[in-house]
Each structure stands twice: as C-alpha cells, then as structure tokens.
Coordinates of C-alpha atoms and ligand atoms in Angstrom, one line a residue:
M1 CA 50.4 128.8 92.1
T2 CA 49.5 130.6 88.9
D3 CA 48.5 133.7 90.9
T4 CA 52.1 134.0 91.9
L5 CA 53.1 134.5 88.2
P6 CA 53.3 138.1 86.9
S7 CA 50.3 138.9 84.8
V8 CA 50.7 139.1 81.1
E9 CA 48.9 141.7 79.0
N10 CA 46.3 140.1 76.8
S11 CA 48.4 138.9 73.8
H12 CA 45.7 140.0 71.4
T13 CA 45.9 143.6 72.4
V14 CA 49.7 143.9 72.2
E15 CA 52.2 143.2 69.5
N16 CA 53.9 139.8 70.0
L17 CA 57.4 140.0 71.2
L18 CA 58.4 136.8 69.3
T19 CA 56.6 135.1 66.5
V20 CA 57.8 131.8 65.0
E21 CA 55.9 130.7 61.8
N22 CA 56.2 127.3 60.1
L23 CA 59.8 126.9 61.2
V24 CA 61.6 124.1 59.6
V25 CA 65.1 123.1 60.7
E26 CA 67.0 120.4 58.8
F27 CA 70.5 119.1 59.7
P28 CA 72.5 117.7 56.8
G29 CA 72.4 113.8 56.5
R30 CA 75.7 112.1 57.1
R31 CA 77.2 110.0 54.2
R32 CA 74.7 111.2 51.6
R33 CA 71.7 110.2 53.7
A34 CA 68.7 112.4 53.5
P35 CA 68.8 115.5 55.7
F36 CA 67.3 115.1 59.2
R37 CA 64.3 117.3 59.8
A38 CA 64.5 118.3 63.6
L39 CA 61.7 120.8 63.4
K40 CA 58.8 120.2 61.0
G41 CA 56.9 123.5 60.7
V42 CA 56.7 124.9 64.3
S43 CA 54.5 128.0 64.9
L44 CA 54.3 129.9 68.2
D45 CA 54.4 133.3 69.7
I46 CA 55.5 134.9 73.0
A47 CA 54.0 138.1 74.4
P48 CA 56.0 140.7 76.3
G49 CA 56.5 139.6 79.9
E50 CA 55.2 136.1 79.2
T51 CA 56.7 132.7 80.0
L52 CA 56.1 130.1 77.3
G53 CA 57.1 126.7 78.6
L54 CA 58.3 124.2 76.0
V55 CA 58.2 120.5 77.0
G56 CA 58.9 117.3 75.2
E57 CA 61.0 114.1 75.6
S58 CA 64.7 114.1 74.8
G59 CA 65.3 114.5 71.1
S60 CA 62.0 116.2 70.4
G61 CA 63.7 119.3 69.1
K62 CA 63.5 121.7 72.1
T63 CA 67.1 122.8 72.1
T64 CA 67.0 123.2 68.3
L65 CA 64.1 125.6 68.6
G66 CA 65.8 127.6 71.2
R67 CA 69.0 127.7 69.1
A68 CA 67.2 128.7 66.0
I69 CA 65.7 131.7 67.9
L70 CA 69.3 132.5 69.0
G71 CA 70.5 132.3 65.4
L72 CA 72.6 129.2 66.2
A73 CA 70.6 126.5 64.2
P74 CA 70.2 126.4 60.4
V75 CA 66.7 127.6 59.4
T76 CA 65.6 125.7 56.3
S77 CA 62.3 127.6 55.9
G78 CA 59.7 129.5 57.9
S79 CA 60.2 132.8 59.8
I80 CA 61.2 134.1 63.2
T81 CA 60.4 137.7 63.9
F82 CA 61.2 139.7 67.0
E83 CA 58.9 142.8 67.5
G84 CA 57.9 142.5 63.9
R85 CA 61.5 142.4 62.6
P86 CA 62.9 139.2 61.0
L87 CA 65.6 137.4 63.0
V88 CA 66.5 135.0 60.3
G89 CA 69.1 135.8 57.5
L90 CA 70.5 138.9 59.3
G91 CA 74.0 140.1 58.7
R92 CA 76.4 140.1 61.6
A93 CA 75.9 143.7 62.8
Q94 CA 72.1 143.4 62.7
R95 CA 72.3 140.0 64.5
R96 CA 74.5 141.6 67.2
A97 CA 71.9 144.4 67.6
A98 CA 69.1 141.9 67.9
G99 CA 71.3 139.7 70.2
R100 CA 71.0 142.4 72.8
D101 CA 67.3 141.8 73.2
V102 CA 67.4 138.0 73.1
Q103 CA 69.7 136.3 75.6
A104 CA 70.1 132.7 76.8
V105 CA 70.7 130.6 79.9
F106 CA 71.7 127.0 79.3
Q107 CA 71.5 123.8 81.3
D108 CA 75.1 123.3 82.5
P109 CA 76.4 125.9 84.9
Y110 CA 79.7 124.1 85.0
T111 CA 80.6 124.5 81.3
S112 CA 78.8 127.8 80.5
L113 CA 81.1 130.0 82.5
N114 CA 84.7 130.4 81.7
P115 CA 86.6 129.0 84.7
A116 CA 89.6 131.4 84.2
M117 CA 87.5 134.6 84.5
S118 CA 86.3 136.3 87.6
I119 CA 82.6 136.7 88.1
E120 CA 83.1 140.5 87.6
D121 CA 84.8 139.9 84.2
I122 CA 82.1 137.5 83.2
L123 CA 79.5 140.1 83.8
T124 CA 81.4 143.0 82.4
E125 CA 82.1 141.2 79.1
P126 CA 78.7 141.8 77.5
L127 CA 78.7 145.3 78.7
T128 CA 82.0 146.1 77.1
V129 CA 80.8 144.7 73.8
Q130 CA 78.0 147.2 73.9
G131 CA 80.3 150.1 75.0
V132 CA 79.5 150.3 78.7
A133 CA 82.7 150.6 80.6
G134 CA 84.5 151.9 83.7
R135 CA 82.4 153.1 86.6
D136 CA 79.1 152.5 84.8
A137 CA 80.0 148.8 84.1
R138 CA 81.1 148.3 87.8
A139 CA 77.8 149.8 89.0
R140 CA 75.8 147.6 86.7
V141 CA 77.7 144.5 87.8
R142 CA 76.8 145.3 91.5
E143 CA 73.2 145.7 90.4
L144 CA 73.2 142.5 88.6
L145 CA 74.7 140.5 91.5
D146 CA 72.1 142.0 93.8
A147 CA 69.3 141.2 91.3
V148 CA 70.2 137.4 91.4
G149 CA 70.8 137.3 95.1
L150 CA 74.6 137.0 95.1
P151 CA 76.8 138.8 97.6
A152 CA 78.6 141.9 96.4
D153 CA 82.0 140.3 97.0
A154 CA 81.1 137.5 94.6
G155 CA 82.6 139.6 91.7
A156 CA 86.2 139.0 92.7
R157 CA 85.7 135.2 92.8
R158 CA 85.8 132.6 90.2
P159 CA 83.2 130.1 89.0
N160 CA 84.8 127.1 90.7
E161 CA 84.2 128.8 94.1
F162 CA 80.5 128.5 93.6
S163 CA 77.9 125.7 93.8
G164 CA 75.8 124.8 90.8
G165 CA 72.8 126.9 91.9
Q166 CA 75.1 129.9 92.5
R167 CA 76.7 129.5 89.1
Q168 CA 73.3 129.4 87.5
R169 CA 72.7 132.7 89.2
V170 CA 75.8 134.1 87.6
A171 CA 74.6 132.8 84.2
I172 CA 71.2 134.6 84.8
A173 CA 73.0 137.8 85.8
R174 CA 75.1 137.6 82.6
A175 CA 71.9 137.1 80.5
L176 CA 70.3 140.1 82.2
A177 CA 73.3 142.4 81.7
L178 CA 71.9 144.1 78.6
R179 CA 68.3 144.3 79.8
P180 CA 67.0 141.7 77.2
R181 CA 63.3 141.4 76.3
L182 CA 63.5 137.7 75.9
I183 CA 65.6 135.0 77.5
V184 CA 65.8 131.5 76.0
C185 CA 66.2 129.2 79.0
D186 CA 67.2 125.7 77.9
E187 CA 66.8 123.3 80.9
P188 CA 68.2 125.9 83.3
V189 CA 67.3 124.0 86.4
S190 CA 67.7 120.4 85.2
A191 CA 71.2 120.0 86.5
L192 CA 70.3 121.3 90.0
D193 CA 69.0 119.4 93.1
L194 CA 65.4 119.8 93.9
S195 CA 65.6 122.5 96.6
T196 CA 68.0 124.6 94.5
Q197 CA 65.6 124.1 91.5
A198 CA 62.8 125.7 93.5
R199 CA 64.8 128.7 94.5
V200 CA 66.2 129.3 91.0
L201 CA 62.7 129.0 89.5
D202 CA 61.4 131.5 92.0
L203 CA 64.3 133.8 91.1
F204 CA 63.3 133.6 87.4
I205 CA 59.7 134.5 88.4
D206 CA 60.9 137.4 90.6
I207 CA 63.1 138.8 87.8
Q208 CA 60.2 138.6 85.4
R209 CA 58.0 140.5 87.8
R210 CA 60.7 143.3 88.2
T211 CA 61.9 143.6 84.6
G212 CA 59.0 142.4 82.4
V213 CA 61.3 140.0 80.6
A214 CA 59.7 137.1 78.6
Y215 CA 61.0 133.6 78.7
L216 CA 61.0 130.6 76.4
F217 CA 61.4 128.1 79.2
V218 CA 62.6 124.7 78.0
S219 CA 62.4 121.6 80.2
H220 CA 61.7 117.9 79.8
D221 CA 59.9 118.1 83.2
L222 CA 56.3 119.1 82.7
M223 CA 55.9 120.0 86.4
V224 CA 58.9 122.4 86.4
V225 CA 57.4 124.1 83.4
R226 CA 54.0 124.2 85.0
H227 CA 55.5 126.1 87.9
I228 CA 56.8 128.9 85.9
S229 CA 54.8 129.1 82.6
H230 CA 51.8 131.1 81.6
R231 CA 51.3 128.9 78.6
I232 CA 52.9 125.6 77.6
A233 CA 53.8 124.1 74.2
V234 CA 54.3 120.4 73.9
L235 CA 56.8 119.3 71.2
Y236 CA 56.8 115.8 69.8
R237 CA 59.3 114.7 67.1
G238 CA 59.7 118.2 65.9
E239 CA 56.0 119.2 65.9
I240 CA 53.9 121.1 68.4
V241 CA 51.1 118.8 69.3
E242 CA 49.5 120.9 72.1
L243 CA 49.7 124.5 73.1
G244 CA 47.5 125.9 75.9
S245 CA 47.4 127.5 79.3
G246 CA 49.5 126.0 82.0
E247 CA 46.4 124.6 83.7
Q248 CA 44.9 123.2 80.6
V249 CA 48.0 121.3 79.4
T250 CA 48.9 119.9 82.8
D251 CA 45.5 119.2 84.3
A252 CA 43.5 118.4 81.2
P253 CA 45.9 117.5 78.5
E254 CA 44.2 116.8 75.1
H255 CA 46.9 115.2 73.1
P256 CA 47.7 111.5 73.8
Y257 CA 51.4 112.4 73.8
T258 CA 50.9 115.0 76.6
Q259 CA 48.9 112.5 78.5
R260 CA 51.8 110.0 78.2
L261 CA 54.3 112.6 79.3
L262 CA 52.2 113.2 82.4
A263 CA 51.7 109.5 83.0
A264 CA 55.5 108.9 82.7
S265 CA 56.1 111.2 85.6
P266 CA 56.6 109.5 89.0
V267 CA 53.0 110.2 90.2
S268 CA 50.5 109.9 87.4
D269 CA 47.7 112.0 88.9
P270 CA 48.7 115.6 87.9
H271 CA 46.9 117.1 90.9
E272 CA 48.6 114.8 93.3
Q273 CA 51.9 115.3 91.6
R274 CA 51.8 119.1 91.7
L275 CA 50.8 119.0 95.4
R276 CA 53.6 116.7 96.3
R277 CA 56.2 118.8 94.4
E278 CA 54.9 122.0 95.9
Q279 CA 55.1 120.5 99.4
R280 CA 58.7 119.4 98.8
W281 CA 59.6 122.8 97.5
A282 CA 58.0 124.5 100.4
Q283 CA 59.9 122.2 102.8
A284 CA 63.1 122.9 100.9
A285 CA 62.5 126.7 101.0
R286 CA 61.8 126.5 104.8
A287 CA 65.0 124.5 105.3
S288 CA 67.2 127.0 103.4
Ligands
ADP301 N1 73.9 119.8 65.0 C1 73.1 118.7 64.8 N2 73.3 117.9 63.7 C2 72.5 116.8 63.5 N3 71.4 116.5 64.2 C3 71.2 117.2 65.3 C4 71.9 118.4 65.6 N4 71.4 119.0 66.7 C5 70.3 118.2 67.1 N5 70.1 117.2 66.1 C6 69.1 116.2 66.2 O1 67.9 116.9 66.3 C7 67.0 116.2 67.1 C8 66.5 117.2 68.2 O2 67.6 117.4 69.1 P1 67.4 118.5 70.3 O3 66.8 119.8 69.7 O4 68.7 118.6 70.9 O5 66.3 117.8 71.2 P2 65.9 118.1 72.7 O6 66.6 119.4 73.1 O7 64.4 118.1 72.7 O8 66.4 116.9 73.5 C9 67.7 115.0 67.7 O9 67.4 113.9 66.9 C10 69.2 115.4 67.5 O10 69.9 114.2 67.3
MG302 MG1 67.9 119.8 74.8

C-alpha cells in the first residue's frame, strides 16, 4: 500500500514546508477557572508533498492543532512557520497572503458548503478574492471539477443535489482552487460510508501525486491514516507521544497509548486489520 503513495523528497535535503515548534494553545477557563491547555508543547514538521497523519482519541487536540495552523486557534506560545516565514501573529493582509498556501477540508460536507450557492459560485469565490475573474475563473472551475472527478455540469447545481462523498469532492475542489502547498484535512472522510471513504482517500492521494500538495491529515481512525500517510504523529492529551513512519507506528507502535489505540480498533492484530480493510475497500471499489 505504501508504494502507491507519491514519494517524498528526503526531508533532510529540502526545506520543510511547515514547522511547528513547542506549540502551546490555551483556552480561557470559564468562571475564573485556570485556562485549559489543549496543546502542551507540540513540535512537528511537514515536507513538501508529504502527508503527515495525525491520530488520537476525541479531545486529544487534533482539531485545535489544525486550527492553530490555519490561524483559527489562540497560540499561547511556540511557533508555526511556513517555508521559513512565521504564521503566528500576522496582520490581516499577511495572513490572507499566507492563507492562499494553506487551505482546509473539514469533516462535515453538509455544513461546510453554503446551501444557497451553486457549486460554480462556491468554487469561484476564492478565485475572486485573489483577483481571478471572468473567463479565467470559469476555466479554472471546469479544471477543478475535473480534478475531483465531478461532471462539468455540476457547476450549475447546488450542494443539496449531491451525496456526502460528492460534497466532499466539492470541498476538496474549493481547497485546491488557489493551488495551495498544504491542506489541513480534519477528519475529511469520517462522515462518509466505507466505500465512499476509500474513493475519497484515493482522490486525495491522486491529487497529491499530480500537484505535489502536502497534507496534515487528521483522523481518529489509525487505519484510515495508515492508508494515506507517509508519517504518522500520535497525539494524546495535547502531546505528541509517538511520531514515525506509517509502517512503524501501525505495525510496531512503541508508545503504550498507540498500542491501546490499535487494540481499541475492531480487530486487534494490525496486519489482519489492514488486510481486512484493504479487502473491503477493494470490494467497494469493484462494486462502484
Ligand atoms: N474553543 C474552545 N474553548 C475551550 N475549549 C476548547 C475549545 N476548542 C477545543 N477545546 C478543548 O480542547 C480539547 C481538544 O479539543 P479538539 O482539538 O477539538 O480535540 P480533537 O479534535 O482531537 O477531538 C478538548 O478538551 C476541547 O474541549
Ligand atoms: Mg476534532
């Protein structure tokens, strides 16, 4: 399965795309209680074209980390740099410029798309903000629909005419509109049924191969993350307890928490589990 992933340049020979160092995020405590520390000094990096999977149980801080990278969570201390430039503490104009390079796909395809807008308008919006308009914008929208496997006439339709998987394709197309270098994907397949999950994951891999985009890919499901990630980071109560290659983390986890995450999956043997999932995905792909 790993050999189907696009290869990544050795991260020691290239500049990191994203570097997070000692990141602390605290939310204010309610009613004068002490602030809640959701991230307790997280460090990681992502190379160009790489997928870093981020797993951990609910409440471990995965979404908070993604939101901090997107400038949507309060950074108490530590640093986030993108291609060597700081992403924290930017003014609005700088943030908007940086926002072009870092996009997001969220879990719920039913709430992330404005139901009143046509798909064409949804995809044109980010282009307009960056000054792409008219014929160029329409051509780009056609290109984007094609890139995510939606028919050209999808542009005239509205989100409610599409299934969850198709809506997620629209959300991916919107994220791709400005040719980002990194996409924060927060549980982007968790709301989809199994066969749709497999196809959307393969779309993510295919897009990465074609565009060289990097992903921070968040999921509570270790096996989903295993399918798509070059490396995997395991987050536990706001701290990274393990970070290694996809094989190492899923086949020979070192940290007791990772071992428990694996054991909590329906089949405790990781080899067996992966085999079963791959078989189900292969069946689902054949059936579609
Ligand atoms: N805006 C917020 N205000 C207060 N606490 C928050 C906020 N967002 C998240 N948290 C808390 O931070 C912790 C991590 O949440 P989250 O990042 O959503 O975890 P995950 O995505 O891994 O399920 C949880 O305990 C959550 O309640
Ligand atoms: Mg979350």
